[in-house]
XYZ file of N, CA, C and O in Angstrom:
552
model
N -15.471 22.274 32.169
C -14.320 22.053 31.284
C -14.746 21.960 29.814
O -14.025 22.390 28.945
N -15.927 21.410 29.536
C -16.376 21.261 28.153
C -16.740 22.593 27.528
O -16.559 22.786 26.332
N -17.234 23.529 28.331
C -17.663 24.806 27.793
C -16.523 25.580 27.134
O -16.684 26.064 26.014
N -15.333 25.706 27.743
C -14.236 26.414 27.055
C -13.811 25.717 25.756
O -13.438 26.368 24.789
N -13.882 24.385 25.716
C -13.513 23.667 24.497
C -14.483 23.963 23.365
O -14.086 24.039 22.197
N -15.743 24.144 23.685
C -16.749 24.463 22.666
C -16.437 25.816 22.036
O -16.570 26.005 20.830
N -15.990 26.770 22.844
C -15.668 28.087 22.320
C -14.365 28.096 21.523
O -14.164 28.959 20.669
N -13.488 27.152 21.784
C -12.225 27.072 21.048
C -12.376 26.368 19.700
O -11.549 26.561 18.804
N -13.393 25.563 19.523
C -13.579 24.793 18.292
C -13.601 25.673 17.040
O -12.942 25.350 16.049
N -14.327 26.808 17.026
C -14.298 27.643 15.818
C -12.906 28.184 15.489
O -12.571 28.383 14.325
N -12.096 28.405 16.506
C -10.737 28.887 16.240
C -9.905 27.843 15.522
O -9.064 28.166 14.685
N -10.133 26.576 15.839
C -9.383 25.503 15.176
C -9.770 25.389 13.707
O -8.968 24.977 12.876
N -10.995 25.745 13.374
C -11.470 25.631 11.998
C -11.281 26.918 11.203
O -11.494 26.937 10.003
N -10.879 27.993 11.841
C -10.826 29.290 11.179
C -9.827 29.344 10.022
O -9.999 30.137 9.112
N -8.794 28.554 10.022
C -7.815 28.567 8.943
C -8.096 27.539 7.869
O -7.337 27.416 6.916
N -9.193 26.809 7.983
C -9.534 25.779 7.006
C -10.400 26.387 5.904
O -11.162 27.319 6.145
N -10.272 25.860 4.692
C -11.120 26.350 3.612
C -11.189 25.349 2.475
O -10.343 24.459 2.348
N -12.208 25.510 1.656
C -12.354 24.815 0.383
C -12.714 25.896 -0.625
O -13.714 26.594 -0.463
N -11.894 26.059 -1.638
C -12.106 27.082 -2.649
C -12.125 26.443 -4.031
O -11.381 25.511 -4.303
N -12.981 26.971 -4.897
C -13.042 26.496 -6.278
C -13.054 27.678 -7.239
O -13.471 28.781 -6.892
N -12.593 27.421 -8.445
C -12.665 28.387 -9.530
C -12.777 27.594 -10.833
O -12.207 26.505 -10.948
N -13.498 28.157 -11.795
C -13.818 27.411 -13.008
C -13.354 28.128 -14.265
O -13.495 29.344 -14.390
N -12.817 27.349 -15.185
C -12.532 27.802 -16.538
C -13.609 27.179 -17.429
O -13.705 25.949 -17.541
N -14.454 28.025 -18.006
C -15.541 27.546 -18.860
C -15.020 27.402 -20.282
O -14.556 28.373 -20.883
N -15.125 26.186 -20.810
C -14.675 25.909 -22.171
C -15.789 26.236 -23.159
O -15.587 26.920 -24.145
N -16.991 25.740 -22.875
C -18.157 25.996 -23.733
C -19.396 26.020 -22.858
O -19.821 24.973 -22.351
N -19.965 27.180 -22.668
C -21.132 27.325 -21.793
C -22.357 26.597 -22.354
O -23.221 26.154 -21.611
N -22.438 26.459 -23.676
C -23.602 25.816 -24.296
C -23.652 24.315 -24.051
O -24.718 23.713 -24.119
N -22.497 23.701 -23.793
C -22.472 22.246 -23.584
C -22.063 21.877 -22.170
O -21.778 20.722 -21.896
N -22.040 22.843 -21.259
C -21.588 22.585 -19.885
C -20.227 21.901 -19.879
O -20.021 20.895 -19.221
N -19.310 22.464 -20.628
C -17.949 21.933 -20.765
C -17.029 22.863 -19.976
O -16.872 24.033 -20.326
N -16.433 22.345 -18.887
C -15.638 23.208 -18.009
C -14.593 22.408 -17.240
O -14.688 21.189 -17.094
N -13.605 23.153 -16.732
C -12.584 22.613 -15.836
C -12.660 23.430 -14.550
O -12.544 24.660 -14.596
N -12.870 22.757 -13.437
C -12.941 23.425 -12.140
C -11.774 22.956 -11.287
O -11.549 21.755 -11.152
N -11.050 23.904 -10.733
C -9.956 23.594 -9.822
C -10.458 23.790 -8.399
O -11.170 24.759 -8.121
N -10.089 22.893 -7.529
C -10.545 22.917 -6.139
C -9.328 22.799 -5.226
O -8.490 21.919 -5.417
N -9.219 23.708 -4.247
C -8.129 23.694 -3.280
C -8.735 23.525 -1.897
O -9.656 24.251 -1.527
N -8.227 22.550 -1.151
C -8.729 22.284 0.202
C -7.592 22.382 1.205
O -6.524 21.824 0.991
N -7.852 23.082 2.298
C -6.913 23.146 3.413
C -7.673 22.651 4.635
O -8.656 23.257 5.057
N -7.226 21.527 5.198
C -7.958 20.868 6.279
C -7.599 21.377 7.667
O -8.416 21.312 8.572
N -6.373 21.852 7.853
C -5.918 22.271 9.177
C -5.317 23.669 9.099
O -4.600 23.978 8.161
N -5.580 24.482 10.112
C -5.080 25.852 10.072
C -3.563 25.921 10.184
O -2.944 26.872 9.730
N -2.924 24.910 10.751
C -1.482 24.982 10.985
C -0.652 24.539 9.787
O 0.536 24.767 9.748
N -1.268 23.948 8.795
C -0.500 23.465 7.652
C -0.325 24.558 6.596
O -1.134 25.466 6.497
N 0.738 24.450 5.828
C 1.005 25.397 4.750
C 0.750 24.764 3.385
O 1.024 25.363 2.360
N 0.225 23.543 3.408
C -0.080 22.827 2.178
C -1.577 22.577 2.077
O -2.294 22.606 3.068
N -2.021 22.320 0.856
C -3.414 21.986 0.617
C -3.507 20.900 -0.429
O -2.525 20.563 -1.088
N -4.689 20.358 -0.574
C -4.946 19.319 -1.563
C -5.561 19.962 -2.796
O -6.505 20.745 -2.695
N -5.013 19.627 -3.945
C -5.480 20.163 -5.214
C -6.263 19.077 -5.942
O -5.805 17.940 -6.061
N -7.452 19.454 -6.422
C -8.301 18.530 -7.192
C -8.755 19.235 -8.469
O -8.856 20.452 -8.502
N -9.045 18.455 -9.477
C -9.613 18.998 -10.708
C -10.922 18.251 -10.988
O -11.012 17.041 -10.798
N -11.922 19.024 -11.381
C -13.209 18.457 -11.779
C -13.400 18.798 -13.250
O -13.388 19.973 -13.630
N -13.542 17.757 -14.077
C -13.786 17.939 -15.496
C -15.245 17.637 -15.762
O -15.769 16.648 -15.248
N -15.895 18.489 -16.538
C -17.279 18.189 -16.887
C -17.521 18.540 -18.348
O -17.095 19.584 -18.832
N -18.143 17.630 -19.011
C -18.616 17.801 -20.392
C -19.956 17.074 -20.439
O -20.072 15.927 -20.852
N -20.954 17.789 -19.916
C -22.270 17.186 -19.732
C -23.042 17.155 -21.037
O -22.888 18.050 -21.862
N -23.805 16.113 -21.265
C -24.179 15.035 -20.340
C -23.271 13.807 -20.422
O -23.521 12.805 -19.783
N -22.180 13.898 -21.191
C -21.342 12.723 -21.428
C -20.517 12.282 -20.229
O -20.404 11.088 -19.962
N -19.898 13.243 -19.521
C -19.055 12.818 -18.405
C -18.809 13.955 -17.426
O -18.905 15.135 -17.781
N -18.515 13.548 -16.215
C -18.067 14.465 -15.166
C -17.270 13.627 -14.181
O -17.732 12.588 -13.712
N -16.046 14.098 -13.864
C -15.178 13.310 -12.994
C -14.248 14.228 -12.220
O -13.859 15.281 -12.703
N -13.903 13.790 -11.021
C -12.975 14.542 -10.178
C -11.742 13.687 -9.912
O -11.853 12.494 -9.658
N -10.570 14.335 -9.989
C -9.311 13.661 -9.684
C -8.543 14.465 -8.650
O -8.485 15.695 -8.731
N -7.932 13.772 -7.708
C -7.027 14.426 -6.769
C -5.666 14.512 -7.439
O -5.097 13.505 -7.857
N -5.159 15.739 -7.550
C -3.867 15.947 -8.196
C -2.719 15.811 -7.214
O -1.623 15.434 -7.602
N -2.960 16.144 -5.953
C -1.919 15.991 -4.953
C -1.830 17.195 -4.039
O -2.683 18.074 -4.022
N -0.742 17.242 -3.304
C -0.508 18.280 -2.314
C 0.311 19.408 -2.934
O 1.246 19.159 -3.688
N -0.071 20.665 -2.620
C 0.641 21.834 -3.136
C 0.859 22.833 -2.012
O 0.107 22.880 -1.036
N 1.904 23.657 -2.146
C 2.139 24.761 -1.224
C 1.122 25.842 -1.525
O 0.917 26.210 -2.682
N 0.483 26.363 -0.485
C -0.562 27.362 -0.675
C -0.016 28.784 -0.813
O -0.645 29.627 -1.437
N 1.143 29.037 -0.268
C 1.731 30.367 -0.349
C 2.032 30.697 -1.813
O 2.764 29.974 -2.487
N 1.441 31.772 -2.312
C 1.630 32.209 -3.702
C 1.271 31.124 -4.720
O 1.921 31.002 -5.764
N 0.227 30.342 -4.433
C -0.180 29.274 -5.339
C -0.608 29.838 -6.687
O -1.433 30.749 -6.761
N -0.027 29.299 -7.744
C -0.398 29.618 -9.108
C -0.419 28.323 -9.905
O 0.574 27.605 -9.951
N -1.565 28.036 -10.498
C -1.704 26.849 -11.334
C -2.012 27.327 -12.745
O -3.062 27.921 -13.000
N -1.064 27.086 -13.647
C -1.226 27.508 -15.036
C -2.061 26.483 -15.798
O -1.951 25.281 -15.558
N -2.882 26.969 -16.724
C -3.711 26.108 -17.558
C -3.332 26.320 -19.016
O -3.281 27.455 -19.497
N -3.049 25.208 -19.712
C -2.681 25.233 -21.122
C -3.641 24.369 -21.919
O -4.023 23.282 -21.476
N -4.016 24.835 -23.110
C -4.816 24.040 -24.033
C -3.912 23.371 -25.035
O -3.080 24.028 -25.666
N -4.068 22.055 -25.171
C -3.214 21.293 -26.079
C -3.957 20.799 -27.314
O -3.409 20.043 -28.098
N -5.218 21.197 -27.489
C -6.014 20.764 -28.632
C -6.730 19.453 -28.358
O -6.349 18.685 -27.472
N -7.784 19.204 -29.105
C -8.570 17.973 -28.992
C -9.039 17.702 -27.558
O -9.036 16.561 -27.094
N -9.433 18.763 -26.839
C -9.945 18.660 -25.462
C -8.920 18.113 -24.475
O -9.278 17.520 -23.463
N -7.651 18.299 -24.763
C -6.583 17.916 -23.837
C -6.032 19.206 -23.227
O -5.768 20.178 -23.945
N -5.883 19.193 -21.895
C -5.421 20.368 -21.155
C -4.317 19.960 -20.187
O -4.321 18.838 -19.677
N -3.396 20.886 -19.949
C -2.311 20.647 -19.007
C -2.380 21.698 -17.906
O -2.583 22.884 -18.180
N -2.210 21.256 -16.669
C -2.125 22.135 -15.507
C -0.715 22.028 -14.960
O -0.145 20.930 -14.916
N -0.156 23.172 -14.540
C 1.200 23.164 -13.997
C 1.270 24.091 -12.783
O 0.824 25.230 -12.833
N 1.839 23.560 -11.694
C 2.083 24.339 -10.480
C 3.488 24.013 -10.000
O 3.780 22.864 -9.660
N 4.342 25.019 -9.992
C 5.734 24.856 -9.565
C 6.398 23.712 -10.313
O 6.515 23.753 -11.523
N 6.786 22.658 -9.600
C 7.503 21.551 -10.233
C 6.604 20.341 -10.478
O 7.074 19.215 -10.570
N 5.296 20.579 -10.604
C 4.343 19.497 -10.863
C 3.513 19.840 -12.095
O 3.226 21.007 -12.351
N 3.132 18.825 -12.841
C 2.267 19.016 -14.005
C 1.297 17.845 -14.097
O 1.618 16.722 -13.681
N 0.121 18.127 -14.643
C -0.920 17.122 -14.813
C -1.574 17.377 -16.165
O -1.703 18.510 -16.596
N -1.986 16.305 -16.813
C -2.662 16.454 -18.098
C -3.992 15.708 -18.043
O -4.069 14.597 -17.504
N -5.028 16.348 -18.598
C -6.371 15.770 -18.557
C -7.006 15.817 -19.942
O -6.620 16.636 -20.783
N -7.958 14.939 -20.153
C -8.705 14.875 -21.408
C -10.178 15.058 -21.061
O -10.765 14.211 -20.373
N -10.783 16.165 -21.518
C -12.185 16.406 -21.172
C -13.161 15.711 -22.119
O -14.369 15.780 -21.912
N -12.661 15.040 -23.150
C -13.550 14.248 -24.005
C -14.048 13.032 -23.240
O -15.218 12.686 -23.301
N -13.144 12.403 -22.502
C -13.488 11.205 -21.721
C -13.431 11.462 -20.217
O -13.629 10.541 -19.435
N -13.135 12.704 -19.820
C -12.966 13.065 -18.401
C -11.968 12.128 -17.736
O -12.248 11.496 -16.718
N -10.796 12.037 -18.336
C -9.768 11.138 -17.809
C -8.459 11.886 -17.597
O -8.220 12.941 -18.173
N -7.633 11.303 -16.750
C -6.307 11.842 -16.486
C -5.321 11.139 -17.410
O -5.376 9.924 -17.579
N -4.417 11.905 -18.005
C -3.413 11.354 -18.913
C -2.044 11.403 -18.256
O -1.852 12.021 -17.215
N -1.081 10.757 -18.906
C 0.298 10.828 -18.409
C 0.795 12.245 -18.622
O 0.781 12.775 -19.734
N 1.238 12.866 -17.551
C 1.639 14.268 -17.601
C 3.039 14.436 -18.174
O 3.910 13.594 -17.963
N 3.263 15.539 -18.871
C 4.619 15.835 -19.346
C 5.476 16.336 -18.183
O 4.967 16.685 -17.118
N 6.754 16.387 -18.403
C 7.660 16.980 -17.431
C 7.269 18.450 -17.275
O 6.986 19.116 -18.273
N 7.221 18.986 -16.044
C 6.811 20.383 -15.858
C 7.610 21.390 -16.681
O 7.076 22.417 -17.099
N 8.864 21.101 -16.957
C 9.692 22.002 -17.759
C 9.413 21.872 -19.254
O 9.850 22.711 -20.037
N 8.697 20.820 -19.641
C 8.438 20.565 -21.055
C 6.973 20.795 -21.434
O 6.528 20.348 -22.478
N 6.233 21.513 -20.590
C 4.820 21.767 -20.869
C 4.707 22.686 -22.074
O 5.388 23.705 -22.171
N 3.842 22.301 -23.007
C 3.569 23.114 -24.181
C 2.066 23.323 -24.285
O 1.294 22.710 -23.556
N 1.671 24.158 -25.188
C 0.256 24.408 -25.410
C -0.046 25.888 -25.331
O 0.800 26.709 -24.973
N -1.266 26.228 -25.656
C -1.727 27.604 -25.628
C -2.047 28.011 -24.193
O -2.889 27.377 -23.549
N -1.382 29.042 -23.650
C -1.691 29.482 -22.288
C -3.116 30.042 -22.219
O -3.462 30.975 -22.935
N -3.958 29.431 -21.384
C -5.351 29.846 -21.260
C -5.604 30.729 -20.046
O -6.598 31.451 -19.999
N -4.717 30.640 -19.053
C -4.876 31.453 -17.859
C -4.209 30.818 -16.662
O -3.561 29.775 -16.769
N -4.403 31.483 -15.515
C -3.770 31.031 -14.273
C -4.793 31.064 -13.141
O -5.493 32.063 -12.960
N -4.860 29.972 -12.405
C -5.635 29.929 -11.162
C -4.706 30.439 -10.065
O -3.584 29.938 -9.928
N -5.151 31.432 -9.293
C -4.328 31.970 -8.215
C -5.121 31.987 -6.918
O -6.337 32.170 -6.916
N -4.406 31.791 -5.830
C -4.993 31.856 -4.492
C -4.539 33.178 -3.883
O -3.344 33.388 -3.675
N -5.482 34.093 -3.625
C -5.095 35.407 -3.113
C -4.881 35.381 -1.602
O -5.028 34.345 -0.954
N -4.536 36.528 -1.038
C -4.209 36.607 0.389
C -5.414 36.321 1.292
O -5.238 36.006 2.466
N -6.626 36.415 0.749
C -7.836 36.082 1.512
C -8.263 34.634 1.288
O -9.395 34.265 1.613
N -7.378 33.834 0.695
C -7.642 32.427 0.383
C -8.834 32.254 -0.555
O -9.607 31.319 -0.430
N -8.950 33.146 -1.508
C -9.969 33.065 -2.546
C -9.289 32.617 -3.830
O -8.283 33.196 -4.249
N -9.818 31.558 -4.447
C -9.250 31.041 -5.687
C -9.886 31.763 -6.872
O -11.112 31.849 -6.965
N -9.052 32.293 -7.758
C -9.519 33.043 -8.923
C -8.892 32.482 -10.184
O -7.798 31.929 -10.143
N -9.589 32.662 -11.306
C -9.020 32.313 -12.610
C -8.809 33.598 -13.374
O -9.732 34.399 -13.535
N -7.589 33.814 -13.837
C -7.243 35.020 -14.589
C -6.795 34.623 -15.988
O -5.860 33.838 -16.148
N -7.466 35.182 -17.000
C -7.065 34.944 -18.386
C -5.819 35.760 -18.701
O -5.589 36.783 -18.067
N -5.013 35.305 -19.667
C -3.850 36.108 -20.069
C -4.300 37.483 -20.541
O -5.406 37.629 -21.078
N -3.471 38.495 -20.352
C -3.835 39.872 -20.702
C -4.256 40.018 -22.160
O -5.216 40.689 -22.459
N -3.561 39.379 -23.077
C -3.890 39.488 -24.499
C -5.262 38.892 -24.793
O -5.977 39.355 -25.656
N -5.650 37.842 -24.029
C -6.934 37.176 -24.275
C -8.085 37.928 -23.639
O -9.233 37.715 -23.993
N -7.831 38.820 -22.690
C -8.920 39.489 -21.991
C -9.386 40.751 -22.710
O -10.343 41.381 -22.314
N -8.723 41.168 -23.764
C -9.118 42.389 -24.488
C -10.207 42.118 -25.478
O -10.401 41.082 -25.986
């Protein structure tokens, strides 16, 4: 009886993943924002979103942002100046400060302002990518 269960175990884990993608602010100072998406169970349609801020050697910190729908996931990144950044996904928004690697009080998702820096997207193969705006990629 145990042998068939051993062969089924990989199938239970086949839909699980942990994906990351990074927006590099300054490569010379190891200043970056990394988004991390985790899906623990193959049957769920939601995942856990985390952000890792690093400005080495001064600080590095990870925050759990919450649960998001994985289908067509898009997390927009905005620069607000003075090392403050806003992330927005659907009806949720989060604001972070990479000077102190801290989480700030987020604006209303409909009231997000700032310079659009790009979008983190989860593709059909569950690969997380960061895409810069078309005007910025030229």
